[in-house]
Amino acid sequence: MKNLKKVTKQQLFLPIFCLFLVLLVNLFKDPSFFGISINNGVLYGRIIDVLNRGSEIAILAVGQTLVVAVSAGTDISVGSVMSLAACGTCMVLAGFGVNTTSTIQVPLIIGILFGVALGGLCGAFNGALVAKLKIQPMVATLILYTAARAIGLLFCNNQITYIRYEPYKYLGNFLPGCPIPTPIFVTIAVIIVVMLFLKKTALGTYIQSVGINSRAAKIAGLNSDMICFMCYLICGICAGMAGMVASSRIYCADSNNIGLNYELDAILAVALGGNSLGGGRFNMTGSIIGAYTIQAITTTLLAMGVSTDQAPVVKAIIVILIVVVQSPVFKSWLGKRQAKRLALSKEAA
Amino acid sequence: MKTKKKINSNNLLIMITIIMFIVMYAIGCFVYAGKGFAHVQTFLNLFITNAGLICVACGMTCVMLTGGIDISVGSLIAMDCMILAHGMGVQGWPCIPTIILILVIGVIFGLVQGFLIGYLNIQPFITTMAGMFFARGMTAVICTDQLSITQEQNALFYSWANAKIYLPAFLGYTNNKGKVMTPYVRPTVIIALLVVVVIFIVLKYTKFGRSIYAVGGNETSATMMGLNVKRTKLFAYILSSFLCSIGGICYCLNTMSGSVQQAKGFEMDAIASSVIGGTRLTGGVVNVIGSRFGVMINGTINTLVTTNGKLLSSWANIATAALLCFFIILQSVFAYFKNRNN
């Protein structure tokens, strides 16, 4: 009993438990969920699909976790920034106003760097507003939430720009001769870089201390504003990366649809990962597991034949259940009930 | 003396909003005089198309006053429209019970959200995000097609939607066919203006309105004053969802249809309108009149872009965002000066 309590007290318990539950439902409902086959030299299967499609959410969740930890707020612009980065890249690669192209104007790497840099720029803008001007994160990022998608449309001259250039598709699909989808590698790379950054430098600890009490951290000699700014910058770069993957998947810049509602999934992933949305301590692994859990839920629902439009109902109920279980009020109520029961059983004895 | 100064800085923001609206509209009249921008009807159309948004922005203002946020409004409107369209169009329900059903659903929706936020201390953003998912999903569960309400299906609702309330004839103009056009408003405009007046009075003169201000100003001191913070928050969210339902009916009267994609991004429009109208986002400072002007500015930008015809529609979004940025920075500059004076 004591050991069980120890396990349930762990921060990672909730996300792993949720993921396990989703997989269990699938096991009973349709065991073919776990089947993996090789067609045309690449891996196929629902599990691969979850890992592949969950890449964008996982990358976004990495950035979002830092933002939530440092400022107790959320960056709601990430979905729009994804779309802006994709449009920027396609504009640079195809040239302004070109609808479809099979040759690219500049080397691929420059285009992709441009997109990621655009993401970084957006992150810096958000960071400046939040860190320097002390504006509520949600409202500060509301500006880019509204504007970024619209600017992306301007970049693409209000149309969908197609890049029919084979290497551009590698990032979101498959590298030639490699059976594993590339987005999985991209995600792993992003996670490793950020993790190294957090573990090898003191940044991770700094972020926690600023998140717990920004003034105390300042008095202790930390540059709170700079640390907050850095987190938003990283979040923007992550959004740029996710935008690249999403755009490469469909080898075009579809400004209206890339990254639609992804900000909500990213925030959900953070909450699901057992992180408090009130800032402070954070657990990156939890967020990443949360991201794949969300994708697993989506894939499961789609596999069961629930339409994309109807899936949100289930998502909403899951969110409410999770946050209610996590809420301190509910926990203390549960504790009180348990104590009462203990007292009663003692009396009876 | 000091209190007077504080009030002035808050009123100044609203003054800037109103002046900006007038200037923007004047520029529109000047540049697009040939396209009918100066007609009274164009001005009234701003109210007609934004009647739903005005109601929603009023509710949003109350919620933001408590320091919270309600992002479920857009989806709730979509659900309301779908229930109206499906109920009256497909099921053939009578008009008035359906509308009462919508209002009841709004109250229940707000009750659940308010309970989670007020009594279980769950972050408003997460709670209302779940509400947003839920309402949008339920819209799709009811029906995934686009439904519209026709005259045969519900004559009463149809007649409300097409009712015109004419203004005095001297405000009219003669169109190029030589016919005199009298300016008119729709019943939705009356509803929206009524909502603004009622909310203004409630916030200013009732106990409930006063407690909302107190909770938004400082939660701890409100608790110490003996106010029931939890209940105030609960009622604020009920009010928001209820007003949102009224807004949904207005919206449906305008569009006469229901679809899953309806009113997407509406919550952000409402938040932007409140901010432009001078609502302090950390809570405590608000004016419903300002929010109404925020909606009008939003509408004017859209009208300007569509009247031009050549500009891409995305310019409207960019202009709104730029304005939002301007007002947010202005707010923080004011807050900075206030802190320095203290």
PDB file of C-alpha atoms in Angstrom, chain A residues 89 92-93 104-113 165:
ATOM      1  CA  THR A  89      10.200  29.353 -45.884  1.00  0.00           C
ATOM      2  CA  VAL A  92      12.020  32.320 -49.752  1.00  0.00           C
ATOM      3  CA  LEU A  93      12.310  29.006 -51.584  1.00  0.00           C
ATOM      4  CA  ILE A 104      14.099  26.379 -55.557  1.00  0.00           C
ATOM      5  CA  GLN A 105      15.559  29.890 -55.630  1.00  0.00           C
ATOM      6  CA  VAL A 106      17.942  29.577 -52.668  1.00  0.00           C
ATOM      7  CA  PRO A 107      19.586  26.549 -51.035  1.00  0.00           C
ATOM      8  CA  LEU A 108      17.158  24.511 -48.966  1.00  0.00           C
ATOM      9  CA  ILE A 109      19.075  25.024 -45.742  1.00  0.00           C
ATOM     10  CA  ILE A 110      18.779  28.818 -46.033  1.00  0.00           C
ATOM     11  CA  GLY A 111      15.029  28.544 -46.490  1.00  0.00           C
ATOM     12  CA  ILE A 112      14.651  26.342 -43.449  1.00  0.00           C
ATOM     13  CA  LEU A 113      16.925  28.522 -41.340  1.00  0.00           C
ATOM     14  CA  TYR A 165      11.113  19.809 -54.832  1.00  0.00           C
TER      15      TYR A 165
END
